[in-house]
PDB file of C-alpha atoms and ligand atoms in Angstrom:
ATOM      1  CA  MET I   6     -16.206  19.869 -23.444  1.00  0.00           C
ATOM      2  CA  VAL I   7     -13.985  16.963 -22.267  1.00  0.00           C
ATOM      3  CA  GLU I   8     -14.658  15.306 -18.886  1.00  0.00           C
ATOM      4  CA  LYS I   9     -12.102  15.895 -16.118  1.00  0.00           C
ATOM      5  CA  VAL I  10     -10.243  12.660 -15.284  1.00  0.00           C
ATOM      6  CA  TYR I  11      -8.052  12.197 -12.188  1.00  0.00           C
ATOM      7  CA  GLU I  12      -5.361   9.508 -12.253  1.00  0.00           C
ATOM      8  CA  GLY I  13      -2.333   9.111  -9.987  1.00  0.00           C
ATOM      9  CA  LYS I  14       1.145   9.161 -11.479  1.00  0.00           C
ATOM     10  CA  LEU I  15       3.737   6.488 -10.737  1.00  0.00           C
ATOM     11  CA  THR I  16       6.570   8.760  -9.605  1.00  0.00           C
ATOM     12  CA  ALA I  17       7.379   8.406  -5.889  1.00  0.00           C
ATOM     13  CA  GLN I  18       9.898  11.247  -5.605  1.00  0.00           C
ATOM     14  CA  GLY I  19       9.140  13.507  -2.656  1.00  0.00           C
ATOM     15  CA  TYR I  20       6.467  11.266  -1.162  1.00  0.00           C
ATOM     16  CA  ARG I  21       6.855   9.822   2.351  1.00  0.00           C
ATOM     17  CA  PHE I  22       5.993   6.156   2.940  1.00  0.00           C
ATOM     18  CA  GLY I  23       5.432   4.158   6.115  1.00  0.00           C
ATOM     19  CA  ILE I  24       5.614   0.375   5.975  1.00  0.00           C
ATOM     20  CA  VAL I  25       4.151  -1.860   8.705  1.00  0.00           C
ATOM     21  CA  VAL I  26       5.345  -5.443   8.321  1.00  0.00           C
ATOM     22  CA  ALA I  27       4.507  -8.514  10.422  1.00  0.00           C
ATOM     23  CA  ARG I  28       7.313 -10.799  11.589  1.00  0.00           C
ATOM     24  CA  PHE I  29       5.072 -13.884  11.717  1.00  0.00           C
ATOM     25  CA  ASN I  30       5.947 -16.041   8.643  1.00  0.00           C
ATOM     26  CA  GLU I  31       9.028 -13.845   8.189  1.00  0.00           C
ATOM     27  CA  PHE I  32      10.354 -16.125   5.447  1.00  0.00           C
ATOM     28  CA  ILE I  33       7.448 -14.740   3.388  1.00  0.00           C
ATOM     29  CA  THR I  34       7.012 -11.231   4.786  1.00  0.00           C
ATOM     30  CA  SER I  35      10.693 -10.408   4.295  1.00  0.00           C
ATOM     31  CA  LYS I  36      10.190 -11.095   0.579  1.00  0.00           C
ATOM     32  CA  LEU I  37       7.114  -8.874   0.536  1.00  0.00           C
ATOM     33  CA  LEU I  38       9.138  -6.120   2.203  1.00  0.00           C
ATOM     34  CA  GLY I  39      11.919  -6.493  -0.331  1.00  0.00           C
ATOM     35  CA  GLY I  40       9.402  -6.187  -3.153  1.00  0.00           C
ATOM     36  CA  ALA I  41       7.817  -3.095  -1.625  1.00  0.00           C
ATOM     37  CA  LYS I  42      11.150  -1.352  -1.081  1.00  0.00           C
ATOM     38  CA  ASP I  43      12.241  -2.266  -4.609  1.00  0.00           C
ATOM     39  CA  ALA I  44       9.060  -0.764  -6.070  1.00  0.00           C
ATOM     40  CA  LEU I  45       9.351   2.479  -4.100  1.00  0.00           C
ATOM     41  CA  LEU I  46      13.024   3.013  -4.914  1.00  0.00           C
ATOM     42  CA  ARG I  47      12.674   2.105  -8.589  1.00  0.00           C
ATOM     43  CA  HIS I  48       9.837   4.611  -8.906  1.00  0.00           C
ATOM     44  CA  GLY I  49      11.986   7.386  -7.458  1.00  0.00           C
ATOM     45  CA  ALA I  50      11.354   7.360  -3.705  1.00  0.00           C
ATOM     46  CA  GLU I  51      14.206   8.578  -1.554  1.00  0.00           C
ATOM     47  CA  GLN I  52      15.586   6.091   0.989  1.00  0.00           C
ATOM     48  CA  GLU I  53      15.116   8.642   3.766  1.00  0.00           C
ATOM     49  CA  ASN I  54      11.418   8.881   2.934  1.00  0.00           C
ATOM     50  CA  ILE I  55      10.779   5.206   3.704  1.00  0.00           C
ATOM     51  CA  GLU I  56      10.184   4.206   7.335  1.00  0.00           C
ATOM     52  CA  ILE I  57       9.591   0.588   8.400  1.00  0.00           C
ATOM     53  CA  ALA I  58       7.904  -0.730  11.559  1.00  0.00           C
ATOM     54  CA  TRP I  59       8.000  -4.434  12.422  1.00  0.00           C
ATOM     55  CA  VAL I  60       5.120  -5.924  14.447  1.00  0.00           C
ATOM     56  CA  PRO I  61       4.873  -9.457  15.892  1.00  0.00           C
ATOM     57  CA  GLY I  62       1.944 -10.594  13.757  1.00  0.00           C
ATOM     58  CA  ALA I  63      -0.684  -9.332  11.334  1.00  0.00           C
ATOM     59  CA  PHE I  64      -3.152  -8.773  14.164  1.00  0.00           C
ATOM     60  CA  GLU I  65      -0.884  -5.987  15.499  1.00  0.00           C
ATOM     61  CA  ILE I  66      -0.735  -4.140  12.181  1.00  0.00           C
ATOM     62  CA  PRO I  67      -3.810  -1.897  12.684  1.00  0.00           C
ATOM     63  CA  LEU I  68      -2.481  -0.318  15.879  1.00  0.00           C
ATOM     64  CA  ILE I  69       0.799   0.765  14.314  1.00  0.00           C
ATOM     65  CA  VAL I  70      -1.054   1.912  11.201  1.00  0.00           C
ATOM     66  CA  GLU I  71      -3.132   4.081  13.507  1.00  0.00           C
ATOM     67  CA  GLU I  72      -0.006   5.523  15.140  1.00  0.00           C
ATOM     68  CA  MET I  73       1.671   6.219  11.822  1.00  0.00           C
ATOM     69  CA  ALA I  74      -1.478   7.772  10.337  1.00  0.00           C
ATOM     70  CA  ALA I  75      -2.020   9.978  13.386  1.00  0.00           C
ATOM     71  CA  SER I  76       1.553  11.253  13.137  1.00  0.00           C
ATOM     72  CA  LYS I  77       0.739  12.812   9.733  1.00  0.00           C
ATOM     73  CA  LYS I  78       4.334  12.016   8.714  1.00  0.00           C
ATOM     74  CA  TYR I  79       3.384   9.905   5.687  1.00  0.00           C
ATOM     75  CA  ASP I  80       1.688  10.309   2.318  1.00  0.00           C
ATOM     76  CA  ALA I  81       0.820   6.614   2.248  1.00  0.00           C
ATOM     77  CA  ILE I  82       1.174   3.555   4.446  1.00  0.00           C
ATOM     78  CA  ILE I  83       1.864   0.037   3.206  1.00  0.00           C
ATOM     79  CA  THR I  84       0.940  -2.985   5.322  1.00  0.00           C
ATOM     80  CA  LEU I  85       2.626  -6.335   4.740  1.00  0.00           C
ATOM     81  CA  GLY I  86       1.882  -9.685   6.332  1.00  0.00           C
ATOM     82  CA  CYS I  87       1.220 -13.320   5.673  1.00  0.00           C
ATOM     83  CA  VAL I  88      -1.639 -15.168   7.350  1.00  0.00           C
ATOM     84  CA  ILE I  89      -1.721 -18.883   6.577  1.00  0.00           C
ATOM     85  CA  ARG I  90      -4.754 -20.932   7.618  1.00  0.00           C
ATOM     86  CA  GLY I  91      -4.088 -23.434  10.431  1.00  0.00           C
ATOM     87  CA  ALA I  92      -6.219 -26.086  12.039  1.00  0.00           C
ATOM     88  CA  THR I  93      -8.542 -23.720  13.909  1.00  0.00           C
ATOM     89  CA  THR I  94     -10.688 -20.673  13.202  1.00  0.00           C
ATOM     90  CA  HIS I  95      -7.944 -18.330  14.451  1.00  0.00           C
ATOM     91  CA  TYR I  96      -7.121 -17.506  10.831  1.00  0.00           C
ATOM     92  CA  ASP I  97     -10.551 -16.004  10.214  1.00  0.00           C
ATOM     93  CA  TYR I  98     -10.392 -13.718  13.232  1.00  0.00           C
ATOM     94  CA  VAL I  99      -6.896 -12.473  12.393  1.00  0.00           C
ATOM     95  CA  CYS I 100      -7.713 -11.820   8.735  1.00  0.00           C
ATOM     96  CA  ASN I 101     -11.014 -10.091   9.407  1.00  0.00           C
ATOM     97  CA  GLU I 102      -9.656  -7.777  12.083  1.00  0.00           C
ATOM     98  CA  VAL I 103      -6.583  -6.811  10.081  1.00  0.00           C
ATOM     99  CA  ALA I 104      -8.609  -6.023   6.969  1.00  0.00           C
ATOM    100  CA  LYS I 105     -11.183  -4.020   8.930  1.00  0.00           C
ATOM    101  CA  GLY I 106      -8.522  -2.159  10.903  1.00  0.00           C
ATOM    102  CA  VAL I 107      -6.528  -1.197   7.827  1.00  0.00           C
ATOM    103  CA  ALA I 108      -9.566  -0.098   5.835  1.00  0.00           C
ATOM    104  CA  SER I 109     -11.087   1.946   8.662  1.00  0.00           C
ATOM    105  CA  ALA I 110      -7.813   3.697   9.466  1.00  0.00           C
ATOM    106  CA  SER I 111      -7.421   4.675   5.823  1.00  0.00           C
ATOM    107  CA  VAL I 112     -10.854   6.277   5.609  1.00  0.00           C
ATOM    108  CA  ARG I 113     -10.744   7.793   9.110  1.00  0.00           C
ATOM    109  CA  HIS I 114      -7.392   9.467   8.509  1.00  0.00           C
ATOM    110  CA  ARG I 115      -8.053  10.206   4.813  1.00  0.00           C
ATOM    111  CA  LEU I 116      -4.752   8.513   4.048  1.00  0.00           C
ATOM    112  CA  PRO I 117      -3.928   5.776   1.520  1.00  0.00           C
ATOM    113  CA  VAL I 118      -3.283   2.594   3.513  1.00  0.00           C
ATOM    114  CA  MET I 119      -2.563  -0.373   1.287  1.00  0.00           C
ATOM    115  CA  PHE I 120      -3.585  -3.900   2.275  1.00  0.00           C
ATOM    116  CA  GLY I 121      -0.546  -6.041   1.500  1.00  0.00           C
ATOM    117  CA  VAL I 122      -1.377  -8.860   3.888  1.00  0.00           C
ATOM    118  CA  ILE I 123      -1.582 -12.112   1.967  1.00  0.00           C
ATOM    119  CA  THR I 124      -4.164 -14.519   3.352  1.00  0.00           C
ATOM    120  CA  THR I 125      -3.664 -18.044   2.096  1.00  0.00           C
ATOM    121  CA  GLU I 126      -4.864 -21.588   2.601  1.00  0.00           C
ATOM    122  CA  ASN I 127      -1.348 -23.010   2.556  1.00  0.00           C
ATOM    123  CA  ILE I 128       2.344 -22.161   2.350  1.00  0.00           C
ATOM    124  CA  GLU I 129       2.522 -22.829  -1.365  1.00  0.00           C
ATOM    125  CA  GLN I 130       0.000 -20.073  -2.082  1.00  0.00           C
ATOM    126  CA  ALA I 131       2.034 -17.699   0.099  1.00  0.00           C
ATOM    127  CA  ILE I 132       5.265 -18.516  -1.728  1.00  0.00           C
ATOM    128  CA  GLU I 133       3.545 -17.924  -5.077  1.00  0.00           C
ATOM    129  CA  ARG I 134       2.582 -14.397  -3.952  1.00  0.00           C
ATOM    130  CA  ALA I 135       5.958 -13.501  -2.488  1.00  0.00           C
ATOM    131  CA  GLY I 136       7.864 -13.326  -5.730  1.00  0.00           C
ATOM    132  CA  THR I 137       7.260 -16.439  -7.746  1.00  0.00           C
ATOM    133  CA  LYS I 138       4.532 -17.296 -10.247  1.00  0.00           C
ATOM    134  CA  ALA I 139       1.891 -14.957  -8.813  1.00  0.00           C
ATOM    135  CA  GLY I 140       4.222 -11.983  -8.570  1.00  0.00           C
ATOM    136  CA  ASN I 141       5.212 -10.119  -5.413  1.00  0.00           C
ATOM    137  CA  LYS I 142       2.279  -8.674  -3.457  1.00  0.00           C
ATOM    138  CA  GLY I 143       4.666  -6.286  -1.707  1.00  0.00           C
ATOM    139  CA  TYR I 144       5.800  -4.746  -5.000  1.00  0.00           C
ATOM    140  CA  GLU I 145       2.196  -4.582  -6.194  1.00  0.00           C
ATOM    141  CA  VAL I 146       0.800  -2.718  -3.198  1.00  0.00           C
ATOM    142  CA  ALA I 147       3.773  -0.349  -3.080  1.00  0.00           C
ATOM    143  CA  VAL I 148       3.054   0.758  -6.656  1.00  0.00           C
ATOM    144  CA  GLY I 149      -0.544   1.184  -5.582  1.00  0.00           C
ATOM    145  CA  ALA I 150       0.604   3.358  -2.682  1.00  0.00           C
ATOM    146  CA  ILE I 151       2.508   5.624  -5.062  1.00  0.00           C
ATOM    147  CA  GLU I 152      -0.519   5.961  -7.335  1.00  0.00           C
ATOM    148  CA  MET I 153      -2.897   6.669  -4.449  1.00  0.00           C
ATOM    149  CA  ALA I 154      -0.615   9.280  -2.885  1.00  0.00           C
ATOM    150  CA  SER I 155      -0.304  10.993  -6.249  1.00  0.00           C
ATOM    151  CA  LEU I 156      -4.033  10.784  -6.941  1.00  0.00           C
ATOM    152  CA  GLN I 157      -4.913  12.258  -3.560  1.00  0.00           C
ATOM    153  CA  ARG I 158      -2.489  15.142  -4.100  1.00  0.00           C
ATOM    154  CA  GLU I 159      -4.006  15.752  -7.551  1.00  0.00           C
ATOM    155  CA  LEU I 160      -7.551  15.691  -6.169  1.00  0.00           C
ATOM    156  CA  LEU I 161      -6.814  17.945  -3.192  1.00  0.00           C
ATOM    157  CA  GLY I 162      -4.622  20.275  -5.189  1.00  0.00           C
TER     158      GLY I 162
HETATM  159  N1  LIG P  21      -1.150 -17.377  12.569  1.00  0.00           N
HETATM  160  C1  LIG P  21      -0.670 -16.156  12.133  1.00  0.00           C
HETATM  161  C2  LIG P  21      -0.569 -15.063  12.983  1.00  0.00           C
HETATM  162  N2  LIG P  21      -0.961 -15.182  14.271  1.00  0.00           N
HETATM  163  C3  LIG P  21      -0.553 -14.235  15.290  1.00  0.00           C
HETATM  164  C4  LIG P  21      -1.433 -12.978  15.343  1.00  0.00           C
HETATM  165  O1  LIG P  21      -1.212 -12.157  14.199  1.00  0.00           O
HETATM  166  C5  LIG P  21      -1.081 -12.159  16.575  1.00  0.00           C
HETATM  167  O2  LIG P  21       0.277 -11.767  16.514  1.00  0.00           O
HETATM  168  C6  LIG P  21      -1.312 -12.967  17.851  1.00  0.00           C
HETATM  169  O3  LIG P  21      -2.649 -13.446  17.841  1.00  0.00           O
HETATM  170  C7  LIG P  21      -1.071 -12.123  19.110  1.00  0.00           C
HETATM  171  O4  LIG P  21      -1.873 -10.978  19.120  1.00  0.00           O
HETATM  172  N3  LIG P  21      -0.096 -13.884  12.542  1.00  0.00           N
HETATM  173  C8  LIG P  21       0.311 -13.734  11.230  1.00  0.00           C
HETATM  174  O5  LIG P  21       0.766 -12.660  10.827  1.00  0.00           O
HETATM  175  N4  LIG P  21       0.208 -14.803  10.373  1.00  0.00           N
HETATM  176  C9  LIG P  21      -0.269 -16.015  10.783  1.00  0.00           C
HETATM  177  O6  LIG P  21      -0.331 -16.975   9.972  1.00  0.00           O
HETATM  178  C1  LIG P  22      -3.600 -17.882  11.072  1.00  0.00           C
HETATM  179  C2  LIG P  22      -3.272 -18.485  12.369  1.00  0.00           C
HETATM  180  O1  LIG P  22      -3.412 -17.891  13.411  1.00  0.00           O
HETATM  181  C3  LIG P  22      -2.917 -19.927  12.328  1.00  0.00           C
HETATM  182  O2  LIG P  22      -1.643 -20.044  11.728  1.00  0.00           O
HETATM  183  C4  LIG P  22      -2.885 -20.536  13.706  1.00  0.00           C
HETATM  184  O3  LIG P  22      -2.801 -21.923  13.486  1.00  0.00           O
HETATM  185  P1  LIG P  22      -3.857 -22.868  14.265  1.00  0.00           P
HETATM  186  O4  LIG P  22      -5.229 -22.452  13.768  1.00  0.00           O
HETATM  187  O5  LIG P  22      -3.515 -24.289  13.829  1.00  0.00           O
HETATM  188  O6  LIG P  22      -3.659 -22.622  15.743  1.00  0.00           O
END
């Protein structure tokens, strides 16, 4: 008797993806978006199955995630943002609320919602994660979205 193992496949064909991207630090988030779109298309997603919503800043991401999830139009949602620490504690509040909002929406709606919001101490760290020496976080979480959507479909049958 061999144990049953569930593992998502990395083919995006036929899956529907919503992307919520923050405009704040757009010089970074636009690179994350490019990486996410590249990942989805190169893994077989159809252009018409990718929908993108722009929000002012990361703090606004959870609301639009909620709207997208409630619509039941998507098999996975990808969130993208870049929060860079400033001189005050504002950073902590933004990061905490975004992370909590994304995670709770995912569980509440039983929908893969990927956390692609980079939270960094400085601009250099953000640049490293937007397509230079630390890869592209947007590409990374988009591949994760494909795997999670596939895994959920395999589990639920
Ligand atoms: N400082 C950053 C912000 N701040 C803005 C908030 O996200 C929000 O839009 C504002 O508080 C109004 O509700 N947002 C980022 O995405 N990245 C930052 O570094
Ligand atoms: C993450 C932020 O909200 C931050 O960029 C704001 O900067 P500051 O803390 O200097 O007002």
